XYZ file of C-alpha atoms in Angstrom:
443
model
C -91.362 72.485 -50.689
C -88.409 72.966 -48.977
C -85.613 71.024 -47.794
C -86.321 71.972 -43.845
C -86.447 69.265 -41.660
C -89.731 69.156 -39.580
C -88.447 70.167 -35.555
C -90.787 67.748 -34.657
C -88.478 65.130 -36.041
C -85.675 64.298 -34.156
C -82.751 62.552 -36.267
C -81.908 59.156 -34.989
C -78.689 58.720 -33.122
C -75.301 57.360 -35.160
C -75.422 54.080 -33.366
C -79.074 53.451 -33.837
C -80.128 49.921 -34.724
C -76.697 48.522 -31.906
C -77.789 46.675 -29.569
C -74.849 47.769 -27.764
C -76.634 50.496 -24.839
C -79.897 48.824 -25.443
C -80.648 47.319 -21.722
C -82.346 43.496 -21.544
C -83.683 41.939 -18.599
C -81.861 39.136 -16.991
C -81.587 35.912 -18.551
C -82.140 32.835 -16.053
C -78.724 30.965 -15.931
C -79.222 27.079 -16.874
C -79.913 24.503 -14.073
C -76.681 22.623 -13.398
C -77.506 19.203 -13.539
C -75.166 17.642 -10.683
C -72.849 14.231 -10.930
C -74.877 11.269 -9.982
C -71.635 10.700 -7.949
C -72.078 13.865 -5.912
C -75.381 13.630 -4.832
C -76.183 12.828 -1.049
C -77.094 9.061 0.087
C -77.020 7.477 3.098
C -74.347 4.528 2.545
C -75.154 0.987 2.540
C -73.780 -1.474 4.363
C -72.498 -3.118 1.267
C -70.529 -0.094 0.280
C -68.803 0.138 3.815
C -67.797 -3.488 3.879
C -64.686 -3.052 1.384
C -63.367 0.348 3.554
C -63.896 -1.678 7.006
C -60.834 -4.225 6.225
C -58.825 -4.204 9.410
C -55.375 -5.447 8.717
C -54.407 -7.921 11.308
C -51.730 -6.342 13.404
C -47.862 -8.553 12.130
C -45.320 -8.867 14.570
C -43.404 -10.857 12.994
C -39.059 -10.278 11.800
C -40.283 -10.547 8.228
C -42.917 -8.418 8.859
C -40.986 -5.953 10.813
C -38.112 -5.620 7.899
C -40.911 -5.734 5.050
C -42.099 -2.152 6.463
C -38.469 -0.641 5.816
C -37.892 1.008 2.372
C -34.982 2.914 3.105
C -31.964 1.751 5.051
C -32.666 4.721 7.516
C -35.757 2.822 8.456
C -33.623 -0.347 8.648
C -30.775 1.900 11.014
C -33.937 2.837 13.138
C -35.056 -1.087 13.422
C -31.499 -1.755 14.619
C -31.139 0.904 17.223
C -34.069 0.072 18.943
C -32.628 -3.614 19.108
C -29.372 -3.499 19.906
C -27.726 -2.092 23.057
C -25.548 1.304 22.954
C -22.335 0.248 22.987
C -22.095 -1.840 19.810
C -24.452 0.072 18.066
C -22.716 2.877 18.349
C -19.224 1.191 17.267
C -21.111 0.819 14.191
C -23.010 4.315 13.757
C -20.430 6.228 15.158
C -16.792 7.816 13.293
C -13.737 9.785 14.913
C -13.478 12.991 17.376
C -16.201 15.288 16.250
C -18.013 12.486 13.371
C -17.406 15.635 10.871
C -15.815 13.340 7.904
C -18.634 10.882 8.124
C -21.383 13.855 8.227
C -19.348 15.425 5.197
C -19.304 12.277 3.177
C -22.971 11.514 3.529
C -24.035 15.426 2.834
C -21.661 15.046 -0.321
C -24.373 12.178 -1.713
C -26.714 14.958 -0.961
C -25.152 17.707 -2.772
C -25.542 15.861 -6.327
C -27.824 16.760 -9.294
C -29.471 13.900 -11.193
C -29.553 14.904 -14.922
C -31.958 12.484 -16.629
C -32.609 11.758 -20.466
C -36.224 11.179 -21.553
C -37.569 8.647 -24.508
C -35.303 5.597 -23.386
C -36.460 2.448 -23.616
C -35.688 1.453 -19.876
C -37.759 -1.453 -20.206
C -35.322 -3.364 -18.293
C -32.081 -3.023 -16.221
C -29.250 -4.614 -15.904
C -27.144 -3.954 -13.108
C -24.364 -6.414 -13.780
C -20.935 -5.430 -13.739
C -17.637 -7.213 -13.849
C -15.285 -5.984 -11.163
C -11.406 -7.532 -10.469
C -12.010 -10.041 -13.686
C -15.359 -11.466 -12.333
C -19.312 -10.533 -12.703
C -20.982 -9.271 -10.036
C -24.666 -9.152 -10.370
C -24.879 -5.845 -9.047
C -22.841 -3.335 -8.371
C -21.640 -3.440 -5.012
C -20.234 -5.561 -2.427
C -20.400 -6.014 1.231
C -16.949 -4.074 3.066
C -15.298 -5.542 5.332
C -16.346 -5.102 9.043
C -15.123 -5.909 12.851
C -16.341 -7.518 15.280
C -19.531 -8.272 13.731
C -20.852 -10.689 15.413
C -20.636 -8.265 18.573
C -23.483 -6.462 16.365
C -25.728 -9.769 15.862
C -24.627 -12.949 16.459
C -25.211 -14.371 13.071
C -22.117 -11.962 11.654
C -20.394 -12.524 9.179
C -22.503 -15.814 8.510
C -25.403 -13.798 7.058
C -23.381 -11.382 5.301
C -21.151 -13.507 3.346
C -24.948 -16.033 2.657
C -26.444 -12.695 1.760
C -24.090 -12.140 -0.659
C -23.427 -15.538 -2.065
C -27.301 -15.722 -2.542
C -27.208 -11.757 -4.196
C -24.490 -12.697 -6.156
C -22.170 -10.084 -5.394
C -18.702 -10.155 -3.281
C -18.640 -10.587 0.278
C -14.933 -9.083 2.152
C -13.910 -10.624 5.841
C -12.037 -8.778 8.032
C -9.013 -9.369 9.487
C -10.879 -8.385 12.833
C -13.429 -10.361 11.637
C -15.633 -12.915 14.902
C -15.903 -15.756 12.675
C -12.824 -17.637 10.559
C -11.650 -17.628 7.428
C -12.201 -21.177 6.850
C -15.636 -20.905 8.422
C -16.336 -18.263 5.835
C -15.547 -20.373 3.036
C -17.869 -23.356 4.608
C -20.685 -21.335 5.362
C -20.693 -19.614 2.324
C -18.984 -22.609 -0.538
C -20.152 -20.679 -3.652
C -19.599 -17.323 -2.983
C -17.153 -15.109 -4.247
C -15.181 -14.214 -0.560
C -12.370 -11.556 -0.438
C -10.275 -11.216 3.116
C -9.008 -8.169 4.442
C -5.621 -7.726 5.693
C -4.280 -5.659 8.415
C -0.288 -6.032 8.121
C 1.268 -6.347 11.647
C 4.424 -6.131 12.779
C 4.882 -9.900 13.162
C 4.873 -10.697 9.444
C 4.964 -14.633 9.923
C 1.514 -14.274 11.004
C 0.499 -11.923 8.454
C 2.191 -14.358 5.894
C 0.157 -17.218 7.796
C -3.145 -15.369 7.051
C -2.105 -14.673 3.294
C -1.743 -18.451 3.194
C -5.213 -19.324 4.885
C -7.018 -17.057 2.335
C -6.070 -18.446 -0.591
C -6.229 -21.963 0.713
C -9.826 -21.186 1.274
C -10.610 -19.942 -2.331
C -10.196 -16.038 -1.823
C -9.676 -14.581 -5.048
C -8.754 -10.862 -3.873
C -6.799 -9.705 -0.564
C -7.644 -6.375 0.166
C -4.900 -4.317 2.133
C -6.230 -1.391 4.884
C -3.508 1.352 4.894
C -5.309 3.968 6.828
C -4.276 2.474 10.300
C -1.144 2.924 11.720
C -2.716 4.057 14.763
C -6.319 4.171 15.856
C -8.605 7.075 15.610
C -10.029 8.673 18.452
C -13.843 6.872 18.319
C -15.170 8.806 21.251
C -18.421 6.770 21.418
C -16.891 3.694 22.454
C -14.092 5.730 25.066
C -17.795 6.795 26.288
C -19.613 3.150 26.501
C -16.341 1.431 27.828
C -16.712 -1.150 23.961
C -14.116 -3.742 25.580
C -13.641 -7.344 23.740
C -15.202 -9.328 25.237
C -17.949 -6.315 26.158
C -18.048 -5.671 29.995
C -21.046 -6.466 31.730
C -21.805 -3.425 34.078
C -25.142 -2.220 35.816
C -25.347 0.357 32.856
C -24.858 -2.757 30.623
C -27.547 -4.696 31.957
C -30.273 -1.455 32.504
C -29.169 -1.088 28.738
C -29.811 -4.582 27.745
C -32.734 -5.021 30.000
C -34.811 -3.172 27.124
C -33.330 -5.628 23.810
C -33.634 -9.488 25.989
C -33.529 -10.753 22.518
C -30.043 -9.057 21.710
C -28.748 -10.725 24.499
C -29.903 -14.366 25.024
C -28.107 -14.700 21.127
C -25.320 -13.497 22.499
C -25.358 -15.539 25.491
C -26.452 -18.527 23.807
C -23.846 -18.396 21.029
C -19.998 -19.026 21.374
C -18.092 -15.969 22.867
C -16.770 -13.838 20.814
C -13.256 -13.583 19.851
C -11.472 -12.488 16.607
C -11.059 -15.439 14.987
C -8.324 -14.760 12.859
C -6.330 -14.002 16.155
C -5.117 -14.705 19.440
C -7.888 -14.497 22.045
C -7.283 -10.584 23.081
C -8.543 -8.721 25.982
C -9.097 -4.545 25.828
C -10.300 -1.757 23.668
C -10.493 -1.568 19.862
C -8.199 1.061 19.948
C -5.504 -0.864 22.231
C -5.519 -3.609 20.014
C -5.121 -1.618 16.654
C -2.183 0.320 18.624
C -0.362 -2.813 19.635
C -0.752 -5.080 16.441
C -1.019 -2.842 13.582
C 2.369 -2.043 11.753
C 2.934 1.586 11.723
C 5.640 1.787 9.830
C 4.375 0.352 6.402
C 5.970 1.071 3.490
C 5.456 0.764 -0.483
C 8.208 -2.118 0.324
C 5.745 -3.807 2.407
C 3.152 -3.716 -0.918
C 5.811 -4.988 -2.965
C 6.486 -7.789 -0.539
C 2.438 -8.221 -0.862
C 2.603 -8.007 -4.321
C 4.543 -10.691 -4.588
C 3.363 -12.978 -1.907
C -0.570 -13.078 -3.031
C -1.142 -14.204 -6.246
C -4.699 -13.320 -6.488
C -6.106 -9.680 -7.369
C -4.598 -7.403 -4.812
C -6.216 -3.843 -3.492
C -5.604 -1.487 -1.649
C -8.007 0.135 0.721
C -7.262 3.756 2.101
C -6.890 5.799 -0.573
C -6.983 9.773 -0.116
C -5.369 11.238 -2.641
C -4.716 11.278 -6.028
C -1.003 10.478 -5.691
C -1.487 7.724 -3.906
C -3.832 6.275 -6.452
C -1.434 6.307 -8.610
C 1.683 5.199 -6.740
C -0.480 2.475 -5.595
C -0.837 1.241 -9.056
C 2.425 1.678 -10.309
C 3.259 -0.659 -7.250
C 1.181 -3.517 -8.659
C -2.037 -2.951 -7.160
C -5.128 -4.340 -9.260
C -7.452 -1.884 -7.900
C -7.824 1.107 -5.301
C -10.895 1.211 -2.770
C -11.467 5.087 -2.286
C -11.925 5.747 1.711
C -11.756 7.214 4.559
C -12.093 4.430 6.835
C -15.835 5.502 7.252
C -14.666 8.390 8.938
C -13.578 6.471 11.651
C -10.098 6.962 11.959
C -8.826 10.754 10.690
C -11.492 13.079 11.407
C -11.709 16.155 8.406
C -10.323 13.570 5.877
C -10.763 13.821 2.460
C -14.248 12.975 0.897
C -14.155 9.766 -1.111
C -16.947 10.520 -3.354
C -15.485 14.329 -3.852
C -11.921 12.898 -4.805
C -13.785 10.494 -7.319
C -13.129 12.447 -10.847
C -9.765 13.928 -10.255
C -9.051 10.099 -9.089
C -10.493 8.728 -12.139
C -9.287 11.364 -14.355
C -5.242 10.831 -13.252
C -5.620 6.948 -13.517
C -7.119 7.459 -17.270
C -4.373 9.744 -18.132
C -2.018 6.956 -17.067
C -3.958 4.454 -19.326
C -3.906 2.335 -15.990
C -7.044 -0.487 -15.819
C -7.214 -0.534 -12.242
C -10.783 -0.537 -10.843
C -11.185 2.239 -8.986
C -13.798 1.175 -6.109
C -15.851 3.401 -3.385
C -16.909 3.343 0.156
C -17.920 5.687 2.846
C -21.030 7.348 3.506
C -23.462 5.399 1.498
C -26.801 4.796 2.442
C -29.438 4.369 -0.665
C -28.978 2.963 -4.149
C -29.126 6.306 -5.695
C -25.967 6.976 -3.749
C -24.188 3.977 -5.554
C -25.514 4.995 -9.001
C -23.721 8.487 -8.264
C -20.762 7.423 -7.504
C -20.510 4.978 -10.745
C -22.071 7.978 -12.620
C -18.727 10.216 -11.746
C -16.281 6.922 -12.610
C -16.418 4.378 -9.741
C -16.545 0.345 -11.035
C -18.522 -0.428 -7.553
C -19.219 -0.116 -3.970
C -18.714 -1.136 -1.152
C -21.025 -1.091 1.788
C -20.776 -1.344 5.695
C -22.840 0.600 8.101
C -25.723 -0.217 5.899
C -25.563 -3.697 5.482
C -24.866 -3.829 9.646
C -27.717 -1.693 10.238
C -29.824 -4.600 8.318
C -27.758 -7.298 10.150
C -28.622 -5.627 13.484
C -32.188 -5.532 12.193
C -33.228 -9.026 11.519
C -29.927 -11.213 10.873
C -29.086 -12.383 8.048
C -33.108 -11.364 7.105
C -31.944 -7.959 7.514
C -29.132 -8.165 5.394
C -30.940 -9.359 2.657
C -33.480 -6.453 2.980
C -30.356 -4.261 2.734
C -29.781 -5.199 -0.629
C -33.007 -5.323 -1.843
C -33.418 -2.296 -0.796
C -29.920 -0.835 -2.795
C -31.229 -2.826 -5.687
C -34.894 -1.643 -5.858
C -33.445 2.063 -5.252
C -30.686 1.819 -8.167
C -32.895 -0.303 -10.498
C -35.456 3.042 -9.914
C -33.006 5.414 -10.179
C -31.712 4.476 -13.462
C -35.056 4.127 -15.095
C -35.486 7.905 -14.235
C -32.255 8.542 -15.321
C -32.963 7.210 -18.872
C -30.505 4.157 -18.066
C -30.582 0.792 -18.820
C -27.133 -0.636 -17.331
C -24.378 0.441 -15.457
C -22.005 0.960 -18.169
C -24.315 3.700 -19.693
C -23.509 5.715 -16.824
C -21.676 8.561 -17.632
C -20.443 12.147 -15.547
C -22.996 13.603 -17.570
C -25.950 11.948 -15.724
C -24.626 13.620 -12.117
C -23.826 17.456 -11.617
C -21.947 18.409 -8.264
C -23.881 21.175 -6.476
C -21.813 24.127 -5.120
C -22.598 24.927 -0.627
């Protein structure tokens, strides 16, 4: 015997017994059993009924102001009901509107920074400003002419904010009185604005009337020692009282309701003047004082006896000169961008502002206007050191709206949009807020 393998037999190969390169036939793939949800019926009638519920078609003011969630939506509601002229002394700013385009894009140039795993259960956007509580944190700015815009005026905004809780500020250009203020609006906590004109006996008289009437803060515009070039009203002919031409009437011909208010109401004057015939910008040019000095807020100082503030503030040297000259508080502005066009940004000069006044270990609330238009706008500007608000346009666009309807939408829209923001945010009340919750976005 040998050790020779038979040639018959072939050796097996290395991989035998793998059932790697042996080939199988195909394996049927499973039946997929389908959804009972996805399988084709014909629907019953039952099922349809629930999808067919035609909402009845609401033409109502309430209705109308229910369907606007942002105060864009409100500013839309108000242009198609009021004519050009003094909707556009509302919407519209000085020369080229570039300030009031600025300080709107600067609200859009922020960076929410949110904290997770707060308990933001509930928020509480109560603040004290000028020694009192305001249950949220902004207040209604003062604004001219208003009842020109609606003829309610300054009735529904100072009831809107008596009923909101917050401050309401009348104007010295204001179409209804200070004492009428005060009546319409007993329990509310009214400021008055004060131009100072040349004939200080009558600014002294005003002064007097304010604080007779239970105003706890006079407010002092600096910004105006002449008017600013508002093109849009040069353009409409805006004349107190307005002009009726044939472009008037085509123009009102479209918003009847507009006008039988406002020829069904009393005419409007400015109530806390003289009756006065011509432009705005005439009036401002012959009444306003344009040689104001830090004497004349001295003389202030010591004439009012309430909190005093001063509205106008552009620069960080006047915020604190201000304050050294026995001012309670500063209001950060521009005017709305309605008076120097290219002025400084309120909401950009709000840290170095609030930075200088903290080195100076001064308490003076430090207050913001000018270009705001949501609630998340107002929780900004407290986030970077503001103690509260003020708004205008957007409580006129709700007064043009739906009256003193529409200025209560305002505000419940402002409070819906801050108590939202906030609860992203991580915060439960406004004096949580902090720099870090906002970072500034470089163009």
């Amino acid at each position: 015997m040998t050790d020779t393998l038979d040639p018959k037999i072939t050796a097996a190969p290395a991989n035998a017994g793998s059932d790697e390169n042996v080939t199988r036939p195909p394996q049927p793939r499973p039946a997929v059993v389908q959804p009972p949800a996805l399988k084709r019926r014909v629907p019953k009638v039952s099922d349809l009924a629930p999808l067919m519920q035609f909402k009845k078609p609401e033409f109502s003011k309430a209705a109308r102001l229910r369907r606007a969630s942002t105060i864009w939506e409100l500013r839309d509601i108000a242009k198609r009901r009021t004519p050009k002229a003094p909707f556009d002394y509302t919407d519209g700013a000085a020369e080229e509107e570039i300030t009031l385009r600025r300080a709107r894009q600067a609200f859009q140039d922020i960076e929410f920074r949110p904290g997770i795993l707060r308990d933001v259960s509930r928020i509480d956007l109560r603040t004290d400003i000028l020694g009192k509580e305001s249950r949220l944190p902004f207040g209604i700015a003062p604004t001219g002419f208003t009842r020109m815009m609606q003829s309610e005026g300054e009735y529904a905004g100072s009831q809107a904010a008596e009923a909101a809780g917050i401050p309401y500020t009348l104007s010295t250009m204001g179409t209804a009185s200070i004492e009428d203020v005060a009546t319409a609006a007993p329990n509310g906590r009214n400021w008055f604005q004060l131009y100072l004109w040349t004939d200080r006996d009558r600014s002294l008289e005003l002064i007097e009337r304010a604080a007779k009437a239970g105003n706890d803060t006079l407010m002092v515009t600096v910004d105006t020692a002449v008017a600013g070039a508002r093109l849009r009203d040069v353009r409409n002919g805006m004349t107190i009282p307005p002009a009726l031409t044939v472009k008037t009437v085509l123009d009102a011909s479209y918003r009847p309701a507009w006008w039988f208010n406002f020829l069904t109401h009393e005419p409007l004057t400015f109530a806390s003047l003289s009756r006065y015939t011509g432009t705005v910008a005439d009036l401002i040019n012959s009444m306003f004082d344009p040689t104001l000095t830090y004497e004349d807020l001295d003389w202030l100082r010591e004439t009012w006896k309430g909190k005093l503030v001063v509205k106008g503030i552009q620069t960080v040297e006047d915020a604190r000169r201000v304050v050294d000259h026995g001012a309670d508080g500063i209001i950060l502005s521009n005017h709305g961008g309605r008076q120097l066009d290219r002025a400084p940004i309120p909401f950009h000069l709000l840290p170095e502002v609030t930075a200088a006044l903290k080195a100076d270990n001064s308490n003076a609330a430090v207050i913001l206007d000018t270009g705001i238009m949501s609630g998340a706008d107002i929780v900004a500007a407290l986030a970077l050191g503001a103690d509260f608000a003020l708004i205008g346009r957007a409580y006129l666009y709700g007064l043009m709206a739906g009256g003193r309807e529409g200025v209560d939408r305002t505000i419940q829209i402002l409070e819906k949009d801050m108590t939202r923001t906030m609860a992203l945010l991580g915060v439960s009340k406004v004096s949580d807020l902090n720099p870090d919750h906002v970072r500034l976005l470089q163009r």
